[in-house]
mmCIF file of C-alpha atoms in Angstrom:
data_model
loop_
_atom_site.group_PDB
_atom_site.id
_atom_site.type_symbol
_atom_site.label_atom_id
_atom_site.label_comp_id
_atom_site.label_asym_id
_atom_site.label_seq_id
_atom_site.Cartn_x
_atom_site.Cartn_y
_atom_site.Cartn_z
ATOM 1 C CA UNK Y 1 -21.633 -16.981 -55.730
ATOM 2 C CA UNK Y 2 -20.737 -15.962 -52.102
ATOM 3 C CA UNK Y 3 -17.481 -13.828 -51.987
ATOM 4 C CA UNK Y 4 -14.547 -14.622 -49.345
ATOM 5 C CA UNK Y 5 -14.625 -13.478 -45.731
ATOM 6 C CA UNK Y 6 -12.559 -10.733 -46.079
ATOM 7 C CA UNK Y 7 -9.643 -10.968 -43.454
ATOM 8 C CA UNK Y 8 -8.450 -9.671 -40.418
ATOM 9 C CA UNK Y 9 -7.120 -9.639 -37.366
ATOM 10 C CA UNK Y 10 -9.078 -13.217 -36.002
ATOM 11 C CA UNK Y 11 -11.056 -12.721 -32.981
ATOM 12 C CA UNK Y 12 -11.882 -15.224 -29.935
ATOM 13 C CA UNK Y 13 -15.282 -17.146 -30.265
ATOM 14 C CA UNK Y 14 -18.123 -16.212 -28.494
ATOM 15 C CA UNK Y 15 -18.322 -18.501 -24.983
ATOM 16 C CA UNK Y 16 -14.551 -19.491 -24.981
ATOM 17 C CA UNK Y 17 -13.923 -21.284 -22.071
ATOM 18 C CA UNK Y 18 -11.429 -19.836 -19.855
ATOM 19 C CA UNK Y 19 -7.538 -21.347 -20.969
ATOM 20 C CA UNK Y 20 -8.459 -21.085 -24.728
ATOM 21 C CA UNK Y 21 -6.134 -18.417 -26.968
ATOM 22 C CA UNK Y 22 -6.366 -16.799 -29.766
ATOM 23 C CA UNK Y 23 -4.617 -17.394 -32.436
ATOM 24 C CA UNK Y 24 -1.840 -15.928 -34.055
ATOM 25 C CA UNK Y 25 -1.541 -12.293 -35.020
ATOM 26 C CA UNK Y 26 -0.837 -11.676 -38.658
ATOM 27 C CA UNK Y 27 2.113 -10.714 -39.658
ATOM 28 C CA UNK Y 28 1.003 -7.926 -40.556
ATOM 29 C CA UNK Y 29 -0.012 -6.195 -36.941
ATOM 30 C CA UNK Y 30 2.874 -4.054 -35.133
ATOM 31 C CA UNK Y 31 3.207 -3.331 -31.899
ATOM 32 C CA UNK Y 32 5.398 -3.040 -28.594
ATOM 33 C CA UNK Y 33 5.101 -6.372 -27.633
ATOM 34 C CA UNK Y 34 6.909 -9.695 -28.264
ATOM 35 C CA UNK Y 35 5.328 -11.907 -31.060
ATOM 36 C CA UNK Y 36 5.778 -14.674 -28.827
ATOM 37 C CA UNK Y 37 3.005 -13.751 -25.233
ATOM 38 C CA UNK Y 38 5.061 -15.304 -22.879
ATOM 39 C CA UNK Y 39 8.443 -13.429 -23.349
ATOM 40 C CA UNK Y 40 9.062 -9.583 -22.197
ATOM 41 C CA UNK Y 41 10.116 -7.289 -25.592
ATOM 42 C CA UNK Y 42 13.684 -8.329 -24.955
ATOM 43 C CA UNK Y 43 13.262 -11.609 -26.196
ATOM 44 C CA UNK Y 44 15.485 -12.377 -22.787
ATOM 45 C CA UNK Y 45 12.708 -16.016 -23.349
ATOM 46 C CA UNK Y 46 12.336 -16.995 -26.096
ATOM 47 C CA UNK Y 47 9.810 -20.540 -27.217
ATOM 48 C CA UNK Y 48 12.116 -23.184 -28.765
ATOM 49 C CA UNK Y 49 11.137 -24.987 -31.566
ATOM 50 C CA UNK Y 50 10.458 -23.525 -34.735
ATOM 51 C CA UNK Y 51 7.905 -21.143 -34.150
ATOM 52 C CA UNK Y 52 9.425 -18.574 -36.239
ATOM 53 C CA UNK Y 53 9.905 -20.293 -39.352
ATOM 54 C CA UNK Y 54 7.462 -19.025 -41.388
ATOM 55 C CA UNK Y 55 6.728 -21.518 -44.114
ATOM 56 C CA UNK Y 56 5.397 -24.088 -40.925
ATOM 57 C CA UNK Y 57 3.724 -22.279 -38.050
ATOM 58 C CA UNK Y 58 2.599 -24.388 -35.244
ATOM 59 C CA UNK Y 59 0.856 -23.798 -32.642
ATOM 60 C CA UNK Y 60 2.516 -21.958 -30.723
ATOM 61 C CA UNK Y 61 0.292 -23.292 -27.236
ATOM 62 C CA UNK Y 62 2.102 -26.560 -29.134
ATOM 63 C CA UNK Y 63 5.874 -25.664 -27.919
ATOM 64 C CA UNK Y 64 7.312 -25.935 -24.703
ATOM 65 C CA UNK Y 65 8.393 -22.811 -22.635
ATOM 66 C CA UNK Y 66 12.146 -21.705 -22.427
ATOM 67 C CA UNK Y 67 13.940 -21.922 -19.682
ATOM 68 C CA UNK Y 68 12.949 -20.178 -16.979
ATOM 69 C CA UNK Y 69 11.048 -19.357 -13.568
ATOM 70 C CA UNK Y 70 7.702 -17.681 -14.506
ATOM 71 C CA UNK Y 71 5.461 -16.020 -11.103
ATOM 72 C CA UNK Y 72 2.393 -16.718 -11.911
ATOM 73 C CA UNK Y 73 -0.373 -15.126 -10.729
ATOM 74 C CA UNK Y 74 -4.083 -16.512 -9.421
ATOM 75 C CA UNK Y 75 -6.873 -15.460 -8.000
ATOM 76 C CA UNK Y 76 -7.531 -14.565 -4.175
ATOM 77 C CA UNK Y 77 -11.256 -15.335 -3.926
ATOM 78 C CA UNK Y 78 -12.673 -15.804 -7.770
ATOM 79 C CA UNK Y 79 -11.759 -18.515 -9.943
ATOM 80 C CA UNK Y 80 -12.303 -16.693 -12.603
ATOM 81 C CA UNK Y 81 -9.464 -13.937 -11.903
ATOM 82 C CA UNK Y 82 -6.591 -14.683 -13.727
ATOM 83 C CA UNK Y 83 -5.377 -14.617 -17.308
ATOM 84 C CA UNK Y 84 -5.763 -16.536 -20.883
ATOM 85 C CA UNK Y 85 -1.811 -16.596 -20.819
ATOM 86 C CA UNK Y 86 -0.729 -17.088 -16.598
ATOM 87 C CA UNK Y 87 -3.672 -20.769 -18.141
ATOM 88 C CA UNK Y 88 -1.070 -21.398 -20.581
ATOM 89 C CA UNK Y 89 2.080 -21.105 -18.719
ATOM 90 C CA UNK Y 90 1.221 -23.544 -16.500
ATOM 91 C CA UNK Y 91 -0.217 -26.123 -18.984
ATOM 92 C CA UNK Y 92 2.962 -25.518 -20.899
ATOM 93 C CA UNK Y 93 5.289 -25.534 -17.257
ATOM 94 C CA UNK Y 94 7.734 -28.509 -16.889
ATOM 95 C CA UNK Y 95 6.714 -27.837 -13.255
ATOM 96 C CA UNK Y 96 4.198 -25.561 -10.429
ATOM 97 C CA UNK Y 97 6.360 -25.362 -7.837
ATOM 98 C CA UNK Y 98 3.104 -24.523 -5.289
ATOM 99 C CA UNK Y 99 3.642 -23.301 -1.889
ATOM 100 C CA UNK Y 100 0.409 -26.076 -1.291
ATOM 101 C CA UNK Y 101 -0.578 -28.963 -4.286
ATOM 102 C CA UNK Y 102 -3.783 -29.648 -3.038
ATOM 103 C CA UNK Y 103 -5.132 -25.695 -2.357
ATOM 104 C CA UNK Y 104 -3.633 -24.920 -5.895
ATOM 105 C CA UNK Y 105 -5.275 -27.904 -7.070
ATOM 106 C CA UNK Y 106 -9.186 -26.981 -7.013
ATOM 107 C CA UNK Y 107 -7.931 -23.863 -9.405
ATOM 108 C CA UNK Y 108 -5.505 -26.333 -12.105
ATOM 109 C CA UNK Y 109 -8.585 -29.127 -11.989
ATOM 110 C CA UNK Y 110 -11.198 -26.283 -13.286
ATOM 111 C CA UNK Y 111 -9.314 -24.972 -15.976
ATOM 112 C CA UNK Y 112 -7.116 -28.710 -17.257
ATOM 113 C CA UNK Y 113 -3.618 -27.396 -16.619
ATOM 114 C CA UNK Y 114 -2.096 -31.925 -15.596
ATOM 115 C CA UNK Y 115 0.955 -30.538 -14.971
ATOM 116 C CA UNK Y 116 3.354 -31.886 -11.598
ATOM 117 C CA UNK Y 117 3.122 -30.175 -9.497
ATOM 118 C CA UNK Y 118 5.496 -30.184 -6.710
ATOM 119 C CA UNK Y 119 5.128 -27.727 -3.138
ATOM 120 C CA UNK Y 120 7.464 -25.419 -2.600
ATOM 121 C CA UNK Y 121 6.423 -22.912 0.893
ATOM 122 C CA UNK Y 122 8.346 -21.394 3.739
ATOM 123 C CA UNK Y 123 9.319 -24.469 5.833
ATOM 124 C CA UNK Y 124 11.379 -26.514 3.143
ATOM 125 C CA UNK Y 125 12.599 -23.782 0.831
ATOM 126 C CA UNK Y 126 15.899 -23.807 1.922
ATOM 127 C CA UNK Y 127 15.773 -27.996 0.933
ATOM 128 C CA UNK Y 128 14.016 -27.444 -2.376
ATOM 129 C CA UNK Y 129 15.915 -24.088 -4.025
ATOM 130 C CA UNK Y 130 18.970 -26.524 -4.674
ATOM 131 C CA UNK Y 131 16.924 -28.792 -6.422
ATOM 132 C CA UNK Y 132 16.057 -25.989 -8.582
ATOM 133 C CA UNK Y 133 18.366 -24.659 -9.388
ATOM 134 C CA UNK Y 134 19.827 -28.108 -10.710
ATOM 135 C CA UNK Y 135 15.367 -28.476 -12.751
ATOM 136 C CA UNK Y 136 16.983 -24.239 -13.850
ATOM 137 C CA UNK Y 137 19.973 -25.386 -15.271
ATOM 138 C CA UNK Y 138 18.466 -28.755 -17.026
ATOM 139 C CA UNK Y 139 17.049 -26.608 -19.322
ATOM 140 C CA UNK Y 140 13.321 -27.017 -16.868
ATOM 141 C CA UNK Y 141 10.747 -23.484 -17.390
ATOM 142 C CA UNK Y 142 9.373 -24.020 -13.384
ATOM 143 C CA UNK Y 143 6.131 -22.285 -12.734
ATOM 144 C CA UNK Y 144 6.095 -20.344 -9.307
ATOM 145 C CA UNK Y 145 2.407 -20.103 -7.730
ATOM 146 C CA UNK Y 146 1.242 -18.877 -3.875
ATOM 147 C CA UNK Y 147 -2.555 -20.215 -2.122
ATOM 148 C CA UNK Y 148 -4.064 -16.902 -4.164
ATOM 149 C CA UNK Y 149 -2.042 -13.832 -4.841
ATOM 150 C CA UNK Y 150 1.025 -12.785 -6.531
ATOM 151 C CA UNK Y 151 3.791 -14.827 -5.203
ATOM 152 C CA UNK Y 152 6.669 -13.069 -3.115
ATOM 153 C CA UNK Y 153 3.551 -11.062 -1.521
ATOM 154 C CA UNK Y 154 4.421 -12.683 2.236
ATOM 155 C CA UNK Y 155 6.307 -15.407 1.356
ATOM 156 C CA UNK Y 156 9.266 -16.919 0.617
ATOM 157 C CA UNK Y 157 10.117 -16.625 -3.084
ATOM 158 C CA UNK Y 158 11.722 -13.468 -3.348
ATOM 159 C CA UNK Y 159 14.819 -16.148 -2.201
ATOM 160 C CA UNK Y 160 14.393 -18.142 -4.846
ATOM 161 C CA UNK Y 161 14.570 -15.047 -6.974
ATOM 162 C CA UNK Y 162 17.380 -13.722 -6.216
ATOM 163 C CA UNK Y 163 19.120 -17.636 -6.331
ATOM 164 C CA UNK Y 164 17.881 -17.268 -10.002
ATOM 165 C CA UNK Y 165 19.301 -14.360 -10.560
ATOM 166 C CA UNK Y 166 22.936 -15.123 -9.156
ATOM 167 C CA UNK Y 167 22.908 -17.495 -10.840
ATOM 168 C CA UNK Y 168 21.878 -16.405 -14.346
ATOM 169 C CA UNK Y 169 18.442 -18.328 -15.180
ATOM 170 C CA UNK Y 170 16.026 -15.736 -16.471
ATOM 171 C CA UNK Y 171 12.893 -14.926 -13.990
ATOM 172 C CA UNK Y 172 10.181 -12.793 -15.818
ATOM 173 C CA UNK Y 173 6.182 -12.998 -14.650
ATOM 174 C CA UNK Y 174 2.454 -13.117 -15.869
ATOM 175 C CA UNK Y 175 1.128 -10.432 -13.197
ATOM 176 C CA UNK Y 176 -2.433 -10.820 -11.370
ATOM 177 C CA UNK Y 177 -5.053 -10.123 -8.761
ATOM 178 C CA UNK Y 178 -3.032 -8.759 -5.441
ATOM 179 C CA UNK Y 179 -5.314 -8.557 -2.602
ATOM 180 C CA UNK Y 180 -3.283 -5.598 -0.238
ATOM 181 C CA UNK Y 181 -3.979 -3.795 -3.724
ATOM 182 C CA UNK Y 182 -7.603 -5.053 -4.125
ATOM 183 C CA UNK Y 183 -7.641 -3.614 -0.906
ATOM 184 C CA UNK Y 184 -6.234 -0.487 -1.080
ATOM 185 C CA UNK Y 185 -8.069 0.786 -4.299
ATOM 186 C CA UNK Y 186 -11.849 -0.155 -3.073
ATOM 187 C CA UNK Y 187 -10.776 1.399 0.641
ATOM 188 C CA UNK Y 188 -12.041 4.821 -1.113
ATOM 189 C CA UNK Y 189 -8.562 5.889 1.051
ATOM 190 C CA UNK Y 190 -5.427 7.543 -1.003
ATOM 191 C CA UNK Y 191 -3.777 5.597 -3.183
ATOM 192 C CA UNK Y 192 -1.015 8.193 -4.681
ATOM 193 C CA UNK Y 193 2.002 6.955 -1.437
ATOM 194 C CA UNK Y 194 0.832 3.318 0.632
ATOM 195 C CA UNK Y 195 3.158 0.739 2.212
ATOM 196 C CA UNK Y 196 3.012 -2.119 2.400
ATOM 197 C CA UNK Y 197 3.215 -3.427 6.399
ATOM 198 C CA UNK Y 198 2.046 -6.753 6.037
ATOM 199 C CA UNK Y 199 0.777 -9.676 9.289
ATOM 200 C CA UNK Y 200 1.159 -7.160 12.948
ATOM 201 C CA UNK Y 201 3.683 -9.170 15.551
ATOM 202 C CA UNK Y 202 0.430 -11.252 17.397
ATOM 203 C CA UNK Y 203 1.236 -10.125 20.902
ATOM 204 C CA UNK Y 204 -0.156 -6.419 21.586
ATOM 205 C CA UNK Y 205 3.338 -4.842 23.521
ATOM 206 C CA UNK Y 206 5.088 -5.777 19.653
ATOM 207 C CA UNK Y 207 2.904 -5.456 17.589
ATOM 208 C CA UNK Y 208 2.160 -1.714 19.352
ATOM 209 C CA UNK Y 209 6.365 -1.555 19.304
ATOM 210 C CA UNK Y 210 5.947 -2.368 15.385
ATOM 211 C CA UNK Y 211 3.059 0.433 15.112
ATOM 212 C CA UNK Y 212 5.354 3.655 15.720
ATOM 213 C CA UNK Y 213 7.569 2.919 13.363
ATOM 214 C CA UNK Y 214 4.803 3.311 10.829
ATOM 215 C CA UNK Y 215 2.902 6.276 12.177
ATOM 216 C CA UNK Y 216 4.148 8.534 10.549
ATOM 217 C CA UNK Y 217 4.405 7.809 7.039
ATOM 218 C CA UNK Y 218 3.270 10.146 4.479
ATOM 219 C CA UNK Y 219 0.936 7.099 2.764
ATOM 220 C CA UNK Y 220 -1.562 4.776 3.368
ATOM 221 C CA UNK Y 221 -0.780 1.701 5.597
ATOM 222 C CA UNK Y 222 -1.464 -2.034 4.566
ATOM 223 C CA UNK Y 223 -1.704 -4.784 6.696
ATOM 224 C CA UNK Y 224 -2.646 -8.059 6.844
ATOM 225 C CA UNK Y 225 -4.576 -9.654 9.669
ATOM 226 C CA UNK Y 226 -6.410 -13.066 11.274
ATOM 227 C CA UNK Y 227 -9.871 -12.377 12.196
ATOM 228 C CA UNK Y 228 -9.629 -14.136 15.156
ATOM 229 C CA UNK Y 229 -6.989 -11.237 16.120
ATOM 230 C CA UNK Y 230 -8.827 -8.648 14.191
ATOM 231 C CA UNK Y 231 -10.485 -6.873 17.185
ATOM 232 C CA UNK Y 232 -6.764 -6.432 18.758
ATOM 233 C CA UNK Y 233 -5.059 -4.836 16.443
ATOM 234 C CA UNK Y 234 -7.658 -2.573 15.597
ATOM 235 C CA UNK Y 235 -7.690 -1.208 19.040
ATOM 236 C CA UNK Y 236 -3.741 -1.674 19.332
ATOM 237 C CA UNK Y 237 -4.190 0.971 15.938
ATOM 238 C CA UNK Y 238 -6.627 3.409 16.906
ATOM 239 C CA UNK Y 239 -4.590 3.781 20.499
ATOM 240 C CA UNK Y 240 -0.858 4.458 18.584
ATOM 241 C CA UNK Y 241 -2.091 5.738 15.611
ATOM 242 C CA UNK Y 242 -4.888 7.673 16.363
ATOM 243 C CA UNK Y 243 -8.100 6.664 16.797
ATOM 244 C CA UNK Y 244 -9.733 9.601 14.356
ATOM 245 C CA UNK Y 245 -7.458 7.715 12.110
ATOM 246 C CA UNK Y 246 -9.944 6.643 8.897
ATOM 247 C CA UNK Y 247 -9.856 2.886 7.783
ATOM 248 C CA UNK Y 248 -11.971 -0.007 6.201
ATOM 249 C CA UNK Y 249 -11.732 -3.765 7.009
ATOM 250 C CA UNK Y 250 -11.736 -5.621 3.997
ATOM 251 C CA UNK Y 251 -12.775 -9.299 3.938
ATOM 252 C CA UNK Y 252 -13.848 -12.298 1.546
ATOM 253 C CA UNK Y 253 -12.377 -9.717 -1.992
ATOM 254 C CA UNK Y 254 -14.051 -10.876 -5.285
ATOM 255 C CA UNK Y 255 -15.496 -13.273 -3.511
ATOM 256 C CA UNK Y 256 -19.021 -13.401 -2.967
ATOM 257 C CA UNK Y 257 -19.404 -12.157 0.588
ATOM 258 C CA UNK Y 258 -17.660 -9.543 -0.215
ATOM 259 C CA UNK Y 259 -17.051 -6.571 2.424
ATOM 260 C CA UNK Y 260 -15.175 -3.756 2.591
ATOM 261 C CA UNK Y 261 -16.119 -1.799 6.154
ATOM 262 C CA UNK Y 262 -14.663 2.060 5.541
ATOM 263 C CA UNK Y 263 -14.791 4.244 9.206
ATOM 264 C CA UNK Y 264 -12.216 6.395 11.625
ATOM 265 C CA UNK Y 265 -9.813 3.623 13.561
ATOM 266 C CA UNK Y 266 -12.396 4.436 16.857
ATOM 267 C CA UNK Y 267 -15.403 3.276 15.112
ATOM 268 C CA UNK Y 268 -13.993 -0.262 13.407
ATOM 269 C CA UNK Y 269 -12.256 -1.094 16.578
ATOM 270 C CA UNK Y 270 -15.718 -0.729 18.650
ATOM 271 C CA UNK Y 271 -17.313 -2.651 15.792
ATOM 272 C CA UNK Y 272 -15.883 -6.012 15.936
ATOM 273 C CA UNK Y 273 -15.428 -6.625 19.628
ATOM 274 C CA UNK Y 274 -18.629 -6.527 19.835
ATOM 275 C CA UNK Y 275 -19.117 -8.258 16.817
ATOM 276 C CA UNK Y 276 -16.727 -10.714 17.257
ATOM 277 C CA UNK Y 277 -14.006 -12.726 14.782
ATOM 278 C CA UNK Y 278 -15.598 -12.608 10.971
ATOM 279 C CA UNK Y 279 -14.829 -14.824 8.475
ATOM 280 C CA UNK Y 280 -12.164 -14.781 5.849
ATOM 281 C CA UNK Y 281 -9.110 -13.022 5.295
ATOM 282 C CA UNK Y 282 -8.429 -9.799 6.258
ATOM 283 C CA UNK Y 283 -6.857 -6.352 4.812
ATOM 284 C CA UNK Y 284 -6.765 -3.146 7.034
ATOM 285 C CA UNK Y 285 -5.440 -0.420 5.355
ATOM 286 C CA UNK Y 286 -5.001 2.671 7.345
ATOM 287 C CA UNK Y 287 -4.935 5.746 5.778
ATOM 288 C CA UNK Y 288 -2.185 8.504 5.569
ATOM 289 C CA UNK Y 289 -2.372 10.859 8.692
ATOM 290 C CA UNK Y 290 -4.030 14.751 8.223
ATOM 291 C CA UNK Y 291 -2.443 17.977 8.686
ATOM 292 C CA UNK Y 292 -4.843 17.811 11.694
ATOM 293 C CA UNK Y 293 -3.526 15.039 13.328
ATOM 294 C CA UNK Y 294 -0.716 15.531 12.676
ATOM 295 C CA UNK Y 295 2.409 16.022 15.686
ATOM 296 C CA UNK Y 296 2.495 19.543 16.004
ATOM 297 C CA UNK Y 297 6.190 21.036 16.520
ATOM 298 C CA UNK Y 298 7.675 20.843 19.635
ATOM 299 C CA UNK Y 299 7.616 25.069 19.913
ATOM 300 C CA UNK Y 300 3.719 24.722 19.669
ATOM 301 C CA UNK Y 301 4.110 22.561 21.994
ATOM 302 C CA UNK Y 302 6.177 24.765 24.658
ATOM 303 C CA UNK Y 303 4.328 28.607 24.278
ATOM 304 C CA UNK Y 304 1.419 26.046 24.177
ATOM 305 C CA UNK Y 305 1.848 25.525 28.143
ATOM 306 C CA UNK Y 306 3.677 28.087 29.558
ATOM 307 C CA UNK Y 307 0.011 29.881 28.266
ATOM 308 C CA UNK Y 308 -1.709 27.675 30.120
ATOM 309 C CA UNK Y 309 0.609 27.704 33.118
ATOM 310 C CA UNK Y 310 0.114 31.229 33.279
ATOM 311 C CA UNK Y 311 -3.750 30.527 34.692
ATOM 312 C CA UNK Y 312 -3.131 26.081 35.543
ATOM 313 C CA UNK Y 313 -1.270 24.513 37.890
ATOM 314 C CA UNK Y 314 1.544 22.151 35.543
ATOM 315 C CA UNK Y 315 -0.679 19.011 35.956
ATOM 316 C CA UNK Y 316 -3.595 20.404 34.869
ATOM 317 C CA UNK Y 317 -1.227 22.228 31.635
ATOM 318 C CA UNK Y 318 0.436 18.904 30.485
ATOM 319 C CA UNK Y 319 -3.538 17.270 30.589
ATOM 320 C CA UNK Y 320 -4.560 19.578 28.936
ATOM 321 C CA UNK Y 321 -2.073 20.055 26.052
ATOM 322 C CA UNK Y 322 -2.157 15.950 26.302
ATOM 323 C CA UNK Y 323 -6.059 16.310 25.076
ATOM 324 C CA UNK Y 324 -5.664 18.227 22.051
ATOM 325 C CA UNK Y 325 -2.369 16.656 20.901
ATOM 326 C CA UNK Y 326 -2.377 13.354 22.294
ATOM 327 C CA UNK Y 327 0.574 13.565 22.890
ATOM 328 C CA UNK Y 328 1.926 11.743 27.049
ATOM 329 C CA UNK Y 329 0.617 13.177 30.010
ATOM 330 C CA UNK Y 330 3.923 12.114 31.396
ATOM 331 C CA UNK Y 331 6.373 13.886 29.221
ATOM 332 C CA UNK Y 332 4.556 16.779 28.796
ATOM 333 C CA UNK Y 333 4.441 17.027 32.664
ATOM 334 C CA UNK Y 334 8.229 16.629 32.670
ATOM 335 C CA UNK Y 335 8.494 19.839 29.831
ATOM 336 C CA UNK Y 336 5.610 21.510 32.577
ATOM 337 C CA UNK Y 337 8.012 21.452 35.034
ATOM 338 C CA UNK Y 338 11.207 23.062 32.985
ATOM 339 C CA UNK Y 339 9.174 25.544 31.426
ATOM 340 C CA UNK Y 340 8.121 26.797 34.480
ATOM 341 C CA UNK Y 341 11.625 27.339 36.763
ATOM 342 C CA UNK Y 342 12.711 30.642 36.214
ATOM 343 C CA UNK Y 343 15.015 31.938 34.031
ATOM 344 C CA UNK Y 344 18.864 30.785 35.003
ATOM 345 C CA UNK Y 345 17.880 28.275 37.203
#
């Protein structure tokens, strides 16, 4: 007589389609993860219905979500980069707030998500937030997604989260893909400290001014850029941050033609000036300033100028120190004039 199969945790069947989830864990399993896969361990979100009634234990996928705002990360390129949990939330939410309903439609159709979509983006955010607050007040569960990646990164979603927290509505997240982080880890540049700077101004003068704010940050810098402005931005970065500074240009991340080019800022600027605008969305990573490239101490500069003034004219001394340090010739010339004055003059 064949023996009954041993009981144990259910296994995901081979070839299971994305978007399906295994059955509930056996009651004997214990860890620090909430029983509800959509809720944080503090149980601030609870699935409605009788999911915790041991006599029935219905499939949680058929129950509505708890009221609140769910921030759901979506793929940045490859549609396979979405979590089971994200799909489950999108299927069970009352409304999906999309940056662009047509763009999101491709992803949602791929996974059979038929939830109603409403546009929520930079241009209608102020108008839509009162309606969203009203829906949350009526107990609805709303999922917020962007066109690609993690919501709130470079979009107005943070204002919605702020309003939700002010009104006391629950907010949680289903984390996932984010192009700045993917580019950083693929660049090979230091990732222990980094600063996300987003898009730089489109015009050169404003862009250079903005770059001066980031020059002394002790970590890698992360920028987003459009293909048509890439060469100009890299040239300005090379001028303002140092052309020998290591950097990487990442594009088409997670897609078939993914490319990450890591060189100096000077070489990258020259490459894209010659090759023209590349295709795809761009993330630029600029490595931290090395100690040898750091601006020298003012006393060291004075000492070097005094030494050179013994054998060179003022302008020549200033030019030499400018080459050695990358500092402006005019500032060094004025300082050299002061140092060359007789003591007490």
